[in-house]
Each structure stands twice: as C-alpha cells, then as structure tokens.
Short mmCIF file of C-alpha atoms and ligand atoms in Angstrom, two decimals:
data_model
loop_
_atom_site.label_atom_id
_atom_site.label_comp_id
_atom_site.label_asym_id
_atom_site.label_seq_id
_atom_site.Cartn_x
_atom_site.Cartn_y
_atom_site.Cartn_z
CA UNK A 18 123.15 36.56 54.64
CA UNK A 19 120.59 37.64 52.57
CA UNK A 20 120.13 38.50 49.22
CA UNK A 21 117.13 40.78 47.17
CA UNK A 22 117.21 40.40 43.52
CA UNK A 23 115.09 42.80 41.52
CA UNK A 24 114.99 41.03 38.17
CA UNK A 25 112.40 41.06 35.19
CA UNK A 26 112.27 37.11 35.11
CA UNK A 27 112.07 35.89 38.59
CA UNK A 28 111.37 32.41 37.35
CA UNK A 29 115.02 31.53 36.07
CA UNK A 30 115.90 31.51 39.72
CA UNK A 31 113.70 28.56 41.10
CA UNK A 32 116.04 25.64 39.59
CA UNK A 33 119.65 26.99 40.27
CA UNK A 34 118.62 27.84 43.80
CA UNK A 35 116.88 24.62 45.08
CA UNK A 36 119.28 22.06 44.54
CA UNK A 37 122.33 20.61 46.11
CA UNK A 38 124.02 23.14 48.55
CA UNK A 39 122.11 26.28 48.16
CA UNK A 40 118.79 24.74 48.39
CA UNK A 41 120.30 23.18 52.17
CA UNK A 42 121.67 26.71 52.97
CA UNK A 43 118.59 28.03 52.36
CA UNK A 44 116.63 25.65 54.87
CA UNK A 45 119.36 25.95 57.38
CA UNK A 46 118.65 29.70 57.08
CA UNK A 47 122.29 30.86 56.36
CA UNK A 48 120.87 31.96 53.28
CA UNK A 49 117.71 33.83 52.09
CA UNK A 50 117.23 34.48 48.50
CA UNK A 51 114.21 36.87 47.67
CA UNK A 52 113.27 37.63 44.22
CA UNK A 53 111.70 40.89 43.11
CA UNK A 54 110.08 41.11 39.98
CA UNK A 55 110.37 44.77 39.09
CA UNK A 56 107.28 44.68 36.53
CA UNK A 57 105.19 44.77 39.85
CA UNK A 58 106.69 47.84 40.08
CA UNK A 59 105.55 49.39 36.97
CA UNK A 60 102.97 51.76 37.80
CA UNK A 61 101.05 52.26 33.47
CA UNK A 62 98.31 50.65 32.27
CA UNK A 63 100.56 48.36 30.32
CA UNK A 64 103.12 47.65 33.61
CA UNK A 65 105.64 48.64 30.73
CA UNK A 66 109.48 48.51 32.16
CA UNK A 67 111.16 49.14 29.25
CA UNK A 68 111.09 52.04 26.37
CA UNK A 69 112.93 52.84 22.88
CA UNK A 70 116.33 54.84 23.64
CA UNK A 71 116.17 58.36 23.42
CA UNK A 72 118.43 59.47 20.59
CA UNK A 73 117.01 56.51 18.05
CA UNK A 74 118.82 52.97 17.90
CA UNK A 75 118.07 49.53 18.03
CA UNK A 76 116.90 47.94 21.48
CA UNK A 77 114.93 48.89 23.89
CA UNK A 78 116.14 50.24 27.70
CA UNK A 79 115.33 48.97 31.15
CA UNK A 80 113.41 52.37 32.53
CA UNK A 81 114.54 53.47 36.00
CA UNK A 82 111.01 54.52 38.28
CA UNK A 83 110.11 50.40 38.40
CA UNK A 84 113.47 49.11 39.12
CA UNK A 85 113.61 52.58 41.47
CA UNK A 86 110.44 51.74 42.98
CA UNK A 87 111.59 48.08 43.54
CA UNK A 88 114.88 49.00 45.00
CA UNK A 89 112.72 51.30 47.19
CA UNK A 90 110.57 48.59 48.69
CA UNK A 91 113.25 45.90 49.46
CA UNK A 92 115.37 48.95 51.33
CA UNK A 93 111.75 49.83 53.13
CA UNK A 94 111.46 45.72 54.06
CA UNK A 95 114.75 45.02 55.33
CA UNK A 96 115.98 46.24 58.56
CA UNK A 97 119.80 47.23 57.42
CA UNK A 98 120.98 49.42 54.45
CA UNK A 99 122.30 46.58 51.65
CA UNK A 100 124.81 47.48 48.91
CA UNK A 101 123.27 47.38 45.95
CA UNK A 102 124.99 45.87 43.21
CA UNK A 103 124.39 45.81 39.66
CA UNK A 104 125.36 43.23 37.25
CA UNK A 105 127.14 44.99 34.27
CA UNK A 106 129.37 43.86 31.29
CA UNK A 107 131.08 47.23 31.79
CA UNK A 108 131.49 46.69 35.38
CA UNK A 109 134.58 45.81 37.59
CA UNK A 110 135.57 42.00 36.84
CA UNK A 111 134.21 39.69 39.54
CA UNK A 112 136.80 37.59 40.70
CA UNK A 113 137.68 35.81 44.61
CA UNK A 114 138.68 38.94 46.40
CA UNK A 115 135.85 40.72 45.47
CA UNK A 116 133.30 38.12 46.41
CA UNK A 117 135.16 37.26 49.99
CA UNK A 118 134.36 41.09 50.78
CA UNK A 119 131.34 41.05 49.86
CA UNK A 120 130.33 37.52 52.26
CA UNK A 121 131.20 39.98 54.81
CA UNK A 122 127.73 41.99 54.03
CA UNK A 123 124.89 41.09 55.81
CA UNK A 124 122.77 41.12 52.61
CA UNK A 125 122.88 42.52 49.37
CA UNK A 126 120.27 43.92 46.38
CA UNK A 127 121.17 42.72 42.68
CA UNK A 128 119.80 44.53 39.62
CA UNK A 129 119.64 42.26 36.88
CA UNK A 130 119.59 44.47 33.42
CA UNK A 131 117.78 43.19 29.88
CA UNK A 132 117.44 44.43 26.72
CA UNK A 133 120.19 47.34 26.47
CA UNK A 134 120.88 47.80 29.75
CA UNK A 135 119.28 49.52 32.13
CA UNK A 136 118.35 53.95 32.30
CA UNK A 137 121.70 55.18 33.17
CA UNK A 138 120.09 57.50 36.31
CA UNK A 139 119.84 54.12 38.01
CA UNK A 140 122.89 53.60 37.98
CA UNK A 141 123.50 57.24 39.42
CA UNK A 142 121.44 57.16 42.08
CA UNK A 143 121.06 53.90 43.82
CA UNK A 144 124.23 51.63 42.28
CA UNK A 145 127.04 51.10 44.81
CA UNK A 146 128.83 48.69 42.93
CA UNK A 147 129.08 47.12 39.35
CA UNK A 148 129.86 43.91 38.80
CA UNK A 149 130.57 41.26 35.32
CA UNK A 150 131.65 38.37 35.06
CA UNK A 151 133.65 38.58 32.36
CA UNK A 152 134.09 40.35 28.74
CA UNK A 153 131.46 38.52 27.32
CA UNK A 154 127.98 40.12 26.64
CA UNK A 155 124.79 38.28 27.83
CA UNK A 156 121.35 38.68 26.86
CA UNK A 157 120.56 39.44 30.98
CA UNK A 158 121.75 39.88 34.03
CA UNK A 159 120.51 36.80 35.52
CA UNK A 160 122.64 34.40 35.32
CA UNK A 161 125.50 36.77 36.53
CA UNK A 162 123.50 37.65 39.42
CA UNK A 163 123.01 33.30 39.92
CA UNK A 164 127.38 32.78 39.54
CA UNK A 165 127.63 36.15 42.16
CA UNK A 166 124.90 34.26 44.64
CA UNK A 167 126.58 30.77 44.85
CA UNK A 168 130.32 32.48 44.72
CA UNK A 169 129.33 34.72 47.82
CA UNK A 170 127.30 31.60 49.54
CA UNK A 171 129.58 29.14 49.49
CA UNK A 172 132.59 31.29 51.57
CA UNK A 173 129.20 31.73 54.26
CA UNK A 174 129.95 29.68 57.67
CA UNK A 175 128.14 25.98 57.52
CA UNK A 176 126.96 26.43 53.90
CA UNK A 177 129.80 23.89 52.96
CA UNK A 178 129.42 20.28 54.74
CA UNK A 179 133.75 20.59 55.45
CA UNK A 180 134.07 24.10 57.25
CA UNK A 181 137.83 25.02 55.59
CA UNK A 182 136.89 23.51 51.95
CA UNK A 183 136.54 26.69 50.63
CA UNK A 184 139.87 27.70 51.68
CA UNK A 185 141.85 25.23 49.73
CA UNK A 186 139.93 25.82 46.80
CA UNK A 187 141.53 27.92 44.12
CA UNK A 188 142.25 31.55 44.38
CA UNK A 189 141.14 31.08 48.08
CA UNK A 190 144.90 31.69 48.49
CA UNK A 191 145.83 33.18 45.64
CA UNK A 192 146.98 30.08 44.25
CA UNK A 193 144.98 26.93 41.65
CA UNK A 194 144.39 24.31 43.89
CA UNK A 195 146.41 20.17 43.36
CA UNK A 196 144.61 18.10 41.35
CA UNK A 197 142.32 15.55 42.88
CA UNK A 198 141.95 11.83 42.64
CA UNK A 199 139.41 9.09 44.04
CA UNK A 200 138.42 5.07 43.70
CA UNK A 201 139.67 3.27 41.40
CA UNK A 202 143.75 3.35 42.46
CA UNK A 203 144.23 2.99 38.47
CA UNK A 204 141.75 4.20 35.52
CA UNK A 205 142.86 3.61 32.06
CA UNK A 206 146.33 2.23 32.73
CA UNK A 207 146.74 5.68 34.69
CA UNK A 208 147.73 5.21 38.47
CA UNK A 209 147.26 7.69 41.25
CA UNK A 210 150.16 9.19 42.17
CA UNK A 211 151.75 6.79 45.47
CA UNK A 212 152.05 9.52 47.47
CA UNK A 213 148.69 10.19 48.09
CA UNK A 214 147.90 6.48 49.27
CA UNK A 215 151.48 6.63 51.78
CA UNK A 216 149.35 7.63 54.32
CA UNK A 217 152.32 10.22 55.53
CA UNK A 218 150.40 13.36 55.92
CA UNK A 219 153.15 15.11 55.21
CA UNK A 220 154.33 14.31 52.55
CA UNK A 221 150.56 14.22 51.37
CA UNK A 222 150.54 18.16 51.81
CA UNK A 223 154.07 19.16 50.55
CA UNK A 224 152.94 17.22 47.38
CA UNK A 225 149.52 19.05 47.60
CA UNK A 226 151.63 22.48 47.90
CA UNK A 227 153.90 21.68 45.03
CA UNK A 228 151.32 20.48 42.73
CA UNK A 229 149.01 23.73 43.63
CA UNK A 230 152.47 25.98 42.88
CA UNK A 231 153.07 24.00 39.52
CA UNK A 232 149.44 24.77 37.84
CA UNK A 233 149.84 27.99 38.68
CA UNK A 234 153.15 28.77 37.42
CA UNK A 235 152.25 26.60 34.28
CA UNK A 236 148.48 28.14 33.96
CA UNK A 237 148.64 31.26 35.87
CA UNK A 238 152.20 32.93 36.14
CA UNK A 239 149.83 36.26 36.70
CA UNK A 240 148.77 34.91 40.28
CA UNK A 241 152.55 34.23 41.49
CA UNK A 242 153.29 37.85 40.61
CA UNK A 243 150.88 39.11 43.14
CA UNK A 244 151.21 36.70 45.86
CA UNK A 245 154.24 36.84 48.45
CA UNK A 246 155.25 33.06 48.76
CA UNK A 247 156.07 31.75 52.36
CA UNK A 248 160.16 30.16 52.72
CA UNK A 249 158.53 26.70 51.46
CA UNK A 250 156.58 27.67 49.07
CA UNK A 251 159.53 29.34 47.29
CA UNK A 252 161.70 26.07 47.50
CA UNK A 253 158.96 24.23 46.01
CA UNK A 254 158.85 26.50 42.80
CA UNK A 255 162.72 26.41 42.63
CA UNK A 256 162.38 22.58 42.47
CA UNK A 257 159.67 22.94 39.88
CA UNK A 258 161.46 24.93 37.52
CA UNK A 259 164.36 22.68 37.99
CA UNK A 260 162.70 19.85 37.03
CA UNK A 261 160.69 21.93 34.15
CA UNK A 262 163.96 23.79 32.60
CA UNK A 263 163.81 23.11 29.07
CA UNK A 264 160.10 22.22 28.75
CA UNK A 265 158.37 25.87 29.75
CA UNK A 266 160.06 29.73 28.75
CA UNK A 267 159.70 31.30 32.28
N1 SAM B 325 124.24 47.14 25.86
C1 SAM B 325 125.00 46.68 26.97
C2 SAM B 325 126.48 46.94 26.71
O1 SAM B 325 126.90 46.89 25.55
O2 SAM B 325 127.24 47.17 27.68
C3 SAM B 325 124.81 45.19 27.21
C4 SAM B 325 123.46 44.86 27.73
S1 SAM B 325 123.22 43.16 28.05
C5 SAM B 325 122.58 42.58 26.52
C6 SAM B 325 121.81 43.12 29.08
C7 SAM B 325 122.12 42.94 30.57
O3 SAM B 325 122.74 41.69 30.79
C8 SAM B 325 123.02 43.96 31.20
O4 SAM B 325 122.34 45.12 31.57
C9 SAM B 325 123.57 43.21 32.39
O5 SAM B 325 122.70 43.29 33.50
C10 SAM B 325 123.60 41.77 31.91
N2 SAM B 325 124.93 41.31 31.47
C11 SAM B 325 125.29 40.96 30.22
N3 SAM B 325 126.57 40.54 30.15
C12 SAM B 325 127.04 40.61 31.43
C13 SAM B 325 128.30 40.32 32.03
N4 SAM B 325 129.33 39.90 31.32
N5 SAM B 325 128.42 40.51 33.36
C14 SAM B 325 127.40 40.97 34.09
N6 SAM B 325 126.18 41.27 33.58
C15 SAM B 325 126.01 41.10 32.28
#
C-alpha cells in the first residue's frame, strides 16, 4: 500500500518511519511512504503557503493552489485514483474500524494542516475524508497523519513478523485484549497467573477470553454494547459479574 503525504515539514517523518517495523515494511515493499512538501508547490517569489484570514483574526491559513497543486501532482504520478484524506480536529474520530477499511485502499494522500487550518475550498474540492485523532487540538497535522500511517500499516499482510497478531490485539474484535506476562515467573512478590504456565491450551485461551471480557466490561462497558457476544463469551461475563457483584455498579 502506498501512502503520499503532502505536508509543510517533510522532515518530521524521517525518524518515526525508519525504525522497527515500518522501516522493515518499507524495504520489504509492503509499504511506500512518499512525502510531498507542498512549499514546492508554491508558485510566488516568496514560495509563500500561507496568508492572514480574510475577515481579520489571529493566525495565519494554509492557502489552497500549493496544497492543490501538490495534490495534483501525486494524482498525475500514481497510476490509481487514492482517497485523499485530511487530518482534521473537526473530523470524524479515527478509531479500528475506520483504519481496517481504509488497509483495504491501495494507497492513500494525507493533507497535513498548520497554522489555522487549511483554505476551506480544499477541503471542498479534493477532501474525501476527514480524519482526528481525538478532541485535542495540535499545532499540525503531522503527527496525526504518523498514528493514521502505522495504524493502517500494521493490519497490511507480512508487515507484522506473527501474521494473526493484529487480530488479537484490542478493538481488533471489538473487545481490550488479556493482559500479558513474560520471564521472570514472579516480579516483586507478584506471580504469573498458573494458568498460563499449565501448558493446557485450553484453558490458556478461555482464561485469555475471560480476562479480554473483564477489561472491557470494567474499562469499556461502551464496546460490549455494540458487540454481539458468541454462547461462550456470554457465560464468561455471567461468571465475571458473579464473581465482581458487590465490587463494580453494572
Ligand atoms: N483552527 C483549527 C480548529 O480550531 O479546528 C485547528 C488547527 S490546528 C492548530 C492545525 C492543524 O493540525 C490542523 O489543520 C490539522 O491538520 C492538525 N490537527 C490538529 N489537531 C488535530 C487532531 N486532533 N486530529 C487531526 N489533525 C489535527
């Protein structure tokens, strides 16, 4: 899959993109991350990309011909039509179902905004889709565009080294994933729960199940609303509030 991010700071992107997984994914060509620095794009004297808002006010706004122009040029490069997303405080909240559609593109454009945000024709005429990551506000859209990258990567065939790890992970299934242990069998007078060192694979994942049910009734009742639970599942939460009556209000 590939991805075409027209930013104003291409720079921030070397680090987070050449480490660990994604820099791997990127050799292995399952991923291909292009930068676009819009100022190329500006066509003044000055390349200027951004202007005072019309109406007065503080701040200064992204204009639209560079980023247009930009846009322009990565469509006129790549051989298939992308969505083109933009990365917006104001837009639709990015969350797991919303970033296992989108690994289903073959590529996408990003438009990072700065300053105030970027000329709101952009927005009208090229924007398919906008995307935050959370209600927070930013000082760009950079690091959004970094979190909707790795998100999107990591669902991609072969980017992870275990092929289904992404699918126990949380929200994968609608559910937070068990807790985890590792080496040493106790830490701090705390042991790891016998179970997990039975060797009964069973009993391994019907632990696993329950414990993955449990943090998200106690953390995330909002999940179990939305998610129709299989005949096990809902035995497992029955057993969970048993044992929790008096300690949580359902
Ligand atoms: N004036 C804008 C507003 O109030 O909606 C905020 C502009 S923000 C300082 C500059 C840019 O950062 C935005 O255009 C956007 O690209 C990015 N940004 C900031 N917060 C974001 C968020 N929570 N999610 C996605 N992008 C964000």
């Amino acid at each position: 899959m590939f991805f075409d991010i027209l930013t104003l700071f291409p720079e921030m992107f070397v680090g987070p993109f050449s480490e660990s997984i994604l820099k791997r994914a990127r050799k292995k060509d399952l991923i291909d991350i292009r930068t676009i620095n819009i100022r190329d794009f500006a066509t003044d004297k000055h390349h200027k990309t951004d202007e005072p808002p019309y109406g007065g006010g503080a701040g200064m706004v992204m204009k639209a011909e560079p980023i247009f122009k930009a846009w322009q040029d990565t469509q006129n490069k790549r051989e298939v039509k992308t969505k083109t997303i933009l990365m917006s405080p104001q837009g639709e909240e990015l969350n797991q179902k919303i970033v296992k559609d989108l690994s289903q593109e073959k590529g996408l454009t990003i438009i990072c905004g700065r300053y105030e945000g970027v000329d709101e024709r952009v927005r009208e005429t090229i924007v398919d889709q906008e995307l935050s990551i959370g209600d927070y506000v930013l000082t760009g859209g950079e690091l959004p565009a970094m979190v909707l990258v790795d998100s999107i990567s990591r669902l991609l065939t072969g980017v992870l080294g275990a092929e289904d790890s992404s699918k126990k992970d949380s929200f994968y299934n609608g559910l937070l994933e068990h807790p985890h242990y590792t080496r040493p069998r106790e830490f701090k007078g705390l042991k790891v729960p016998s179970v997990l060192v039975s060797g009964n694979h069973q009993l391994i994942e019907r632990w696993r199940k329950k414990e993955s049910l449990k943090r998200t009734f106690l953390r995330r009742k909002d999940l179990l609303e939305n998610k129709e639970l299989s005949n096990l599942e809902q035995e497992l939460l029955k057993e969970i509030k048993l044992e929790l009556k008096g300690e949580v209000n359902e």
